[in-house]
Tab-separated table of N, CA, C and O in Angstrom:
chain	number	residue	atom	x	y	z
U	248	UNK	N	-39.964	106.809	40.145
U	248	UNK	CA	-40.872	107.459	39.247
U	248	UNK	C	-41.392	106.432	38.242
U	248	UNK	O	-40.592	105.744	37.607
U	249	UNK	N	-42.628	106.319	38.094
U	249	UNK	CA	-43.045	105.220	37.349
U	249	UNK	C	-43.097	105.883	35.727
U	249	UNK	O	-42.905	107.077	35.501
U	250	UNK	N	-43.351	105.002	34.820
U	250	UNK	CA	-42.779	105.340	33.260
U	250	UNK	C	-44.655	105.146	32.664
U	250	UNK	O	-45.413	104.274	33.089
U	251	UNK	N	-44.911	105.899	31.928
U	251	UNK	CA	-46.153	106.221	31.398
U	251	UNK	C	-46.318	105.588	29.835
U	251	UNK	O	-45.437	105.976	29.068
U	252	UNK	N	-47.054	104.914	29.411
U	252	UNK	CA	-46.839	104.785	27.667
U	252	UNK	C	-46.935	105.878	27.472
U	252	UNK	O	-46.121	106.023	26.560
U	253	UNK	N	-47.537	107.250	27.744
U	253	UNK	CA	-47.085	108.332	27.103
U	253	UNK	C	-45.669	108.774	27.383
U	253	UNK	O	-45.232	109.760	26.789
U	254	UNK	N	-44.906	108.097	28.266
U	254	UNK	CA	-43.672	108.924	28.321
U	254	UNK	C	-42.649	107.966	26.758
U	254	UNK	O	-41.553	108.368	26.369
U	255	UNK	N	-43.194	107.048	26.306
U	255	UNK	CA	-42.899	106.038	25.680
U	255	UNK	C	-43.000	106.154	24.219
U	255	UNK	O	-42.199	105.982	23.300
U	256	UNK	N	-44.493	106.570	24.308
U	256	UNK	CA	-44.997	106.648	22.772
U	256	UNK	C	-44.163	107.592	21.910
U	256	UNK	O	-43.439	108.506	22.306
U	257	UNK	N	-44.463	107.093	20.317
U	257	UNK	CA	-44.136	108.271	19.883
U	257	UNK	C	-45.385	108.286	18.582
U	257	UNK	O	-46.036	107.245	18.668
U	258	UNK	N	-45.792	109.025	17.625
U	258	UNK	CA	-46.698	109.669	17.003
U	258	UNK	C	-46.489	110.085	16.112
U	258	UNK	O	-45.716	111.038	16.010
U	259	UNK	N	-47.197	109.445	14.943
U	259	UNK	CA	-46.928	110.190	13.570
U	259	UNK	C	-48.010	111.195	12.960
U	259	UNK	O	-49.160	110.830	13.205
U	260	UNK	N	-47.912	112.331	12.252
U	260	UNK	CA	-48.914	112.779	11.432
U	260	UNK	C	-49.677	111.550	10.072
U	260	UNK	O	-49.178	110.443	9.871
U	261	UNK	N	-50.429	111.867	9.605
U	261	UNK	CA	-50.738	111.090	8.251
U	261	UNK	C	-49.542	111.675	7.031
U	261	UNK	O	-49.337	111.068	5.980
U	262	UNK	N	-49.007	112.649	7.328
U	262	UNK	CA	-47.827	113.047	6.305
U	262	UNK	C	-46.824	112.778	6.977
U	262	UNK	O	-45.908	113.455	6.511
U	263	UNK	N	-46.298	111.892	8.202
U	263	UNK	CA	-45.086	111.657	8.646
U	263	UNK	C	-45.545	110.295	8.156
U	263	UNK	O	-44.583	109.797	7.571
U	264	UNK	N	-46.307	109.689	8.139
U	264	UNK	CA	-46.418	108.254	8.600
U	264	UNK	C	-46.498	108.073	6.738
U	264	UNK	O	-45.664	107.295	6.274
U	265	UNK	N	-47.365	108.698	5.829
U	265	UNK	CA	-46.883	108.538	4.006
U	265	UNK	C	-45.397	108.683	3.647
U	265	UNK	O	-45.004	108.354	2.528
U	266	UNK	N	-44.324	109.314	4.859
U	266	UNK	CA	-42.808	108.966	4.108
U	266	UNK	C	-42.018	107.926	4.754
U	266	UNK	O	-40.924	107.687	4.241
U	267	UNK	N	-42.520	106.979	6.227
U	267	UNK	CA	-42.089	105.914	6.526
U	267	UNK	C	-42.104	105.251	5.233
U	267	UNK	O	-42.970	105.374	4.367
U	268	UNK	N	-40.814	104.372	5.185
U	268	UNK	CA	-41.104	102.966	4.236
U	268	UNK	C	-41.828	101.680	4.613
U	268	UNK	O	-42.958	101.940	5.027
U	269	UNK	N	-41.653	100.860	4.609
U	269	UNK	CA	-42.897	99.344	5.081
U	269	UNK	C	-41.905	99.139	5.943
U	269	UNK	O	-42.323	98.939	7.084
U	270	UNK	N	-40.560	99.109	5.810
U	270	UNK	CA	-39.766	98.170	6.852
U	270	UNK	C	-39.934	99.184	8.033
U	270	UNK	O	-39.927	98.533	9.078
U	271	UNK	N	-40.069	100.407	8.258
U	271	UNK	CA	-40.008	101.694	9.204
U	271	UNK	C	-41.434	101.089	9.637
U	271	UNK	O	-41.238	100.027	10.227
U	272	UNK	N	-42.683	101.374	9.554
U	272	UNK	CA	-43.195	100.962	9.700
U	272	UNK	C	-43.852	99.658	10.783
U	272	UNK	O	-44.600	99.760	11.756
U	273	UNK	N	-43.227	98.456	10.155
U	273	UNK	CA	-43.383	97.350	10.555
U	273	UNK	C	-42.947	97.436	11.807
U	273	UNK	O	-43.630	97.139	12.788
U	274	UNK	N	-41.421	97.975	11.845
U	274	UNK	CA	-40.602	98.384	12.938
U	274	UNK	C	-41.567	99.203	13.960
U	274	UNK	O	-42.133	98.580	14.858
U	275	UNK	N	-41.713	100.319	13.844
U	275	UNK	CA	-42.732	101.121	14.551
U	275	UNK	C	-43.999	100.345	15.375
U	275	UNK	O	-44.484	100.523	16.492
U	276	UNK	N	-44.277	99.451	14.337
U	276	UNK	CA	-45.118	98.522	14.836
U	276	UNK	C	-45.105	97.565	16.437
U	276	UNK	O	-45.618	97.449	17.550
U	277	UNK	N	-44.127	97.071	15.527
U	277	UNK	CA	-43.386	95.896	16.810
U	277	UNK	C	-43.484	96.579	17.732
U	277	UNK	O	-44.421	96.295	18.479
U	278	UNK	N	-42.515	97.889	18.163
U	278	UNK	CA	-41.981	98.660	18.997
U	278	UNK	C	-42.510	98.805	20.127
U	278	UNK	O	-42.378	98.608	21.335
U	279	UNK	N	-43.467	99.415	18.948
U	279	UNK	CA	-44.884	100.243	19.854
U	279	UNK	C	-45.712	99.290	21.052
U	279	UNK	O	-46.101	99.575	22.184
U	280	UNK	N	-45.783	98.001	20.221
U	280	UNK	CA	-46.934	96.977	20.299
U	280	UNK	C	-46.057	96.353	21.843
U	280	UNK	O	-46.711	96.196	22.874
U	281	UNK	N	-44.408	96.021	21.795
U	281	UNK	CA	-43.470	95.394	22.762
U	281	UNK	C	-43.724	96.534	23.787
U	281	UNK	O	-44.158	96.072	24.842
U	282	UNK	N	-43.601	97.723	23.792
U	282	UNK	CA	-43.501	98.860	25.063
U	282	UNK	C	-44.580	98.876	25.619
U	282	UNK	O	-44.558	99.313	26.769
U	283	UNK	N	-45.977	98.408	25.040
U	283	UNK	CA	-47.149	98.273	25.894
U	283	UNK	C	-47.080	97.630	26.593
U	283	UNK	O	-47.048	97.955	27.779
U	284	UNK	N	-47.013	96.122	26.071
U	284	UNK	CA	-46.779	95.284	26.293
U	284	UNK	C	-46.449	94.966	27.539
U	284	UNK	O	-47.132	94.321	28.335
U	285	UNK	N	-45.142	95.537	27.742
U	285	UNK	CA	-43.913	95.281	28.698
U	285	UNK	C	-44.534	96.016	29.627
U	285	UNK	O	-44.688	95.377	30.668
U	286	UNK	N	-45.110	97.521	29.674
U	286	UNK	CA	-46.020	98.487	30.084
U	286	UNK	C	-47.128	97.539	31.303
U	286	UNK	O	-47.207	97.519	32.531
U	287	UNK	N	-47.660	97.024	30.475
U	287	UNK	CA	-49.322	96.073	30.923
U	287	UNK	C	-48.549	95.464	31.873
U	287	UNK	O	-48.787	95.668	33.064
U	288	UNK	N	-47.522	94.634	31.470
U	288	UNK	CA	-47.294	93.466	32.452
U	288	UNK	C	-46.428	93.989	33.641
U	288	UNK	O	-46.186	93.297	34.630
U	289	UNK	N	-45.936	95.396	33.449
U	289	UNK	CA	-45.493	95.788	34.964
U	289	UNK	C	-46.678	96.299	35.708
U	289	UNK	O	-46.504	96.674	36.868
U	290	UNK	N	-47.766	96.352	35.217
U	290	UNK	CA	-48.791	96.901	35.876
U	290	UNK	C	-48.983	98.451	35.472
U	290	UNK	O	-49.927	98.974	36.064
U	291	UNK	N	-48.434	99.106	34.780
U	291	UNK	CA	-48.496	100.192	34.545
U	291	UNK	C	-49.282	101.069	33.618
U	291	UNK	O	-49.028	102.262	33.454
U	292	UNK	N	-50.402	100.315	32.924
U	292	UNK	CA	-51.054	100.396	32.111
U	292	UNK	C	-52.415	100.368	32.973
U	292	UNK	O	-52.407	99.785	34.057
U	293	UNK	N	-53.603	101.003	32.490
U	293	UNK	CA	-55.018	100.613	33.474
U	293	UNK	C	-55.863	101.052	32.068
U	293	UNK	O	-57.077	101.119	32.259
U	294	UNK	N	-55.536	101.279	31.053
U	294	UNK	CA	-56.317	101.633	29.803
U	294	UNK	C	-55.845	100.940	28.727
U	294	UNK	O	-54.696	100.523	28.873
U	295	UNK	N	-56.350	100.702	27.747
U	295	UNK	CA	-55.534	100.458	26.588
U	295	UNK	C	-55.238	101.561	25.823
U	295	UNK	O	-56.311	102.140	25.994
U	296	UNK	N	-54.549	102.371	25.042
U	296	UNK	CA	-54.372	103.193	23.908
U	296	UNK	C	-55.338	103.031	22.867
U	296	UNK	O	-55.601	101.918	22.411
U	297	UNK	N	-55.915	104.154	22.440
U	297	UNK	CA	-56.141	104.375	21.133
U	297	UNK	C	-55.371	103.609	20.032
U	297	UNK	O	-55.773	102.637	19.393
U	298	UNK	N	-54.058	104.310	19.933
U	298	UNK	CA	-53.110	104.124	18.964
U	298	UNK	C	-52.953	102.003	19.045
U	298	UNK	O	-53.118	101.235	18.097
U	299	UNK	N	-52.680	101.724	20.160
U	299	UNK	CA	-52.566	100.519	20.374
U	299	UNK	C	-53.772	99.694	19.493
U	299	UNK	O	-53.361	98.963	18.592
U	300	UNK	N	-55.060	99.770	19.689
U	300	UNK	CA	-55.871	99.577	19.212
U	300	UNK	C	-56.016	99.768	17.767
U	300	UNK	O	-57.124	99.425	17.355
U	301	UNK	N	-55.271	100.184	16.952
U	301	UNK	CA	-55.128	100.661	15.751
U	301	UNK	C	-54.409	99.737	15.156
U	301	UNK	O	-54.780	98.966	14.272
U	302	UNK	N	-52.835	99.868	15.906
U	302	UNK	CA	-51.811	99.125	15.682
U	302	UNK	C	-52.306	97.823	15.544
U	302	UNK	O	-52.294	97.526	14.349
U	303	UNK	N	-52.863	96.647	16.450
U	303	UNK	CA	-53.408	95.463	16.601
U	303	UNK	C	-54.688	95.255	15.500
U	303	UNK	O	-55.312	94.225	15.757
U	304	UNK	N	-55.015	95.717	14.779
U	304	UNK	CA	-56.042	96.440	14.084
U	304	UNK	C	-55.381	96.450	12.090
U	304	UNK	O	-55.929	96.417	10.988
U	305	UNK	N	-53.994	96.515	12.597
U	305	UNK	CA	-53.196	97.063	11.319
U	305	UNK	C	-53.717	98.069	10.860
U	305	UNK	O	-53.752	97.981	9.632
U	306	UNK	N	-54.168	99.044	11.248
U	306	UNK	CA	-54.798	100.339	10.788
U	306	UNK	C	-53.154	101.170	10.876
U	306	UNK	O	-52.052	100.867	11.334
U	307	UNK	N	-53.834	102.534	10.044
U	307	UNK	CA	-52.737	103.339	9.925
U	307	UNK	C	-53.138	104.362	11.489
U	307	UNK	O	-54.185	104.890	11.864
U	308	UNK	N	-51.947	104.305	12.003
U	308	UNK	CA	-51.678	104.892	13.697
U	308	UNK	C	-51.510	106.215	13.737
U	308	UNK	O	-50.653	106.608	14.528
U	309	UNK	N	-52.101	107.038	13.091
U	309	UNK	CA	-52.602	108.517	13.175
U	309	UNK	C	-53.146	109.075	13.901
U	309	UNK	O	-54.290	108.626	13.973
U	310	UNK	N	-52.988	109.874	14.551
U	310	UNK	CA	-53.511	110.800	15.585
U	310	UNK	C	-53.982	111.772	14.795
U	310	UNK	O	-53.288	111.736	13.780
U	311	UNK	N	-55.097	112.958	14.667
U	311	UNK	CA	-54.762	114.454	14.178
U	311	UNK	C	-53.950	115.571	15.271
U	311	UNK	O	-53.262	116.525	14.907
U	312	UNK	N	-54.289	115.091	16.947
U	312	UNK	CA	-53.492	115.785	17.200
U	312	UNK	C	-52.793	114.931	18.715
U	312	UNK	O	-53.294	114.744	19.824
U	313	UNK	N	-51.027	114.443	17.962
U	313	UNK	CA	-50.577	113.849	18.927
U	313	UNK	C	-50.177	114.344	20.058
U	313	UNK	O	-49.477	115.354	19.980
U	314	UNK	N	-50.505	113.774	21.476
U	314	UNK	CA	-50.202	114.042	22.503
U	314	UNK	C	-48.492	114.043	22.552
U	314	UNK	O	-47.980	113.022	23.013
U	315	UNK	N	-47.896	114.766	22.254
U	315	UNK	CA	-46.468	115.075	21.838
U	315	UNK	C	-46.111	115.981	23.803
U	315	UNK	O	-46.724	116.751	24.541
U	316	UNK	N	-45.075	115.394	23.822
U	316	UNK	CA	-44.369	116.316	25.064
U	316	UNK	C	-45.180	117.063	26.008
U	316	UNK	O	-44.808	118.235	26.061
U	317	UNK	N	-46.460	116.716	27.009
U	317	UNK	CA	-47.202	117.367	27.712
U	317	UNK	C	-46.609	117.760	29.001
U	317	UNK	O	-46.666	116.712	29.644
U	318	UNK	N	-46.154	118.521	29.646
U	318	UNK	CA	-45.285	119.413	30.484
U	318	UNK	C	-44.337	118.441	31.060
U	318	UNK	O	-44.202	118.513	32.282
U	319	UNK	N	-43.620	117.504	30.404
U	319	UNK	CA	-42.369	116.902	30.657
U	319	UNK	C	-40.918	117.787	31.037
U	319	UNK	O	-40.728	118.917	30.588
U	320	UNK	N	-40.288	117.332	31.614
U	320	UNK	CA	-39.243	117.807	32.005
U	320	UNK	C	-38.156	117.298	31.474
U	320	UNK	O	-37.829	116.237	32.005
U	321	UNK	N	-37.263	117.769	30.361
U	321	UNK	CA	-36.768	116.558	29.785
U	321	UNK	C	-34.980	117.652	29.460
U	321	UNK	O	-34.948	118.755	28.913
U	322	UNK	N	-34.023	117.049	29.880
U	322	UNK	CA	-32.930	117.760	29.643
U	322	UNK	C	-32.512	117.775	27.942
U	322	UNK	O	-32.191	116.691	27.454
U	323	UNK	N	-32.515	118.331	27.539
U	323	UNK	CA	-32.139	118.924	25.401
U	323	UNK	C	-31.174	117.714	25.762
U	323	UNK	O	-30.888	117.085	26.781
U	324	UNK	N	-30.964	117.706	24.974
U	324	UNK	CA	-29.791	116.901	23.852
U	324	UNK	C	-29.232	117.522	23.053
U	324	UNK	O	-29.959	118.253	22.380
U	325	UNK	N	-27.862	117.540	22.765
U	325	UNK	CA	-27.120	118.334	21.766
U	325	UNK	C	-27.269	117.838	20.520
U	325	UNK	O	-26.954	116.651	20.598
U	326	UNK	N	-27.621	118.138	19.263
U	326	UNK	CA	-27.806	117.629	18.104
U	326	UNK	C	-26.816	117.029	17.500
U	326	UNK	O	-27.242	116.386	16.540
U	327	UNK	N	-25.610	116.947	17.641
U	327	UNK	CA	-24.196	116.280	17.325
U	327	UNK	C	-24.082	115.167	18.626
U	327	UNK	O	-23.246	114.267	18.548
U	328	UNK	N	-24.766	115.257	19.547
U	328	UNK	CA	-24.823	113.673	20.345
U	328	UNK	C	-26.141	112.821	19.999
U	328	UNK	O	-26.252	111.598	19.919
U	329	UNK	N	-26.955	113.665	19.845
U	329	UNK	CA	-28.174	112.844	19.517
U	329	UNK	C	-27.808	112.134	17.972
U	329	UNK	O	-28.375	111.066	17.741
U	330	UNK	N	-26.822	112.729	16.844
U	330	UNK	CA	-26.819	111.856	15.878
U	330	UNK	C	-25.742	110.655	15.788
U	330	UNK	O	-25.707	109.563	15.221
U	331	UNK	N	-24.944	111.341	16.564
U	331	UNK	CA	-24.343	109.635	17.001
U	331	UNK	C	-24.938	108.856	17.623
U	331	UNK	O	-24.757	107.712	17.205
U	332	UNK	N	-25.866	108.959	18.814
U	332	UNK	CA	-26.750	107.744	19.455
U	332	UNK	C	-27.295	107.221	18.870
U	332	UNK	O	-27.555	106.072	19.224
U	333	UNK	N	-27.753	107.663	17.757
U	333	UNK	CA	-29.149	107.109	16.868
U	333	UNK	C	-28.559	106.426	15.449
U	333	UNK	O	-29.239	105.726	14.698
U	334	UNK	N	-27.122	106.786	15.240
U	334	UNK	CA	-26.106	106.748	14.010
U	334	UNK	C	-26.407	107.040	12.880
U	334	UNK	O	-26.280	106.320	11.890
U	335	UNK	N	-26.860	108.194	12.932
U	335	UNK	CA	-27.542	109.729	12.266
U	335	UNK	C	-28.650	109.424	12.101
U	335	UNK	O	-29.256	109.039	13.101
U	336	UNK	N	-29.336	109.462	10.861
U	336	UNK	CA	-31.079	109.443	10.943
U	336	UNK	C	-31.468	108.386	11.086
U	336	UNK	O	-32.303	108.075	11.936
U	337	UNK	N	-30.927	107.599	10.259
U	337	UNK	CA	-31.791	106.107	10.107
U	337	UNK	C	-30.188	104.906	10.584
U	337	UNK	O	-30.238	103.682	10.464
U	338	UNK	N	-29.204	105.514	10.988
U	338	UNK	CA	-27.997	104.517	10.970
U	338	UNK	C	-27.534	104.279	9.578
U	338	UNK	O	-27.242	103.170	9.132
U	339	UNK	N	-27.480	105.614	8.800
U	339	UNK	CA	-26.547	105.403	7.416
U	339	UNK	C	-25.350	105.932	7.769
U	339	UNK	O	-24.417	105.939	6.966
């Protein structure tokens, strides 16, 4: 099954993206910018992103309406495993 930057991306509102801090941010940045990236060079890319274009741009990476979860099939996660994987919100 091949992997989609939309299965990849993730998406902020303009009011998610005003309570990132700069270092969240920056991070988000990189992230985003490395998964294309990596994306393009397996061949798996045939467009560039919007958002990508933003990002490279240093623009603020807002969508009004993000392509969030479009009929994915995705098994839940228990909320007491998902905060240990992640080492609760931010790893405090």
């Amino acid at each position: 099954m091949a992997v989609t930057f939309e299965d990849v991306a993730i998406y902020f509102s303009a009011e998610e993206w005003a309570e990132l801090a700069g270092w969240q941010r920056r991070l988000y940045r990189e992230v985003m910018l490395d998964n294309y990236r990596a994306l393009a060079w397996l061949g798996q890319v045939t467009v560039k992103p919007e958002i990508i274009c933003q990002l490279e741009q240093e623009e603020m990476p807002c969508m009004p309406d993000p392509p969030r979860m479009q009929q994915h099939h995705q098994t839940p996660v228990p909320a007491s495993s998902q905060q240990d994987a992640d080492g609760g919100r931010w790893g405090h």
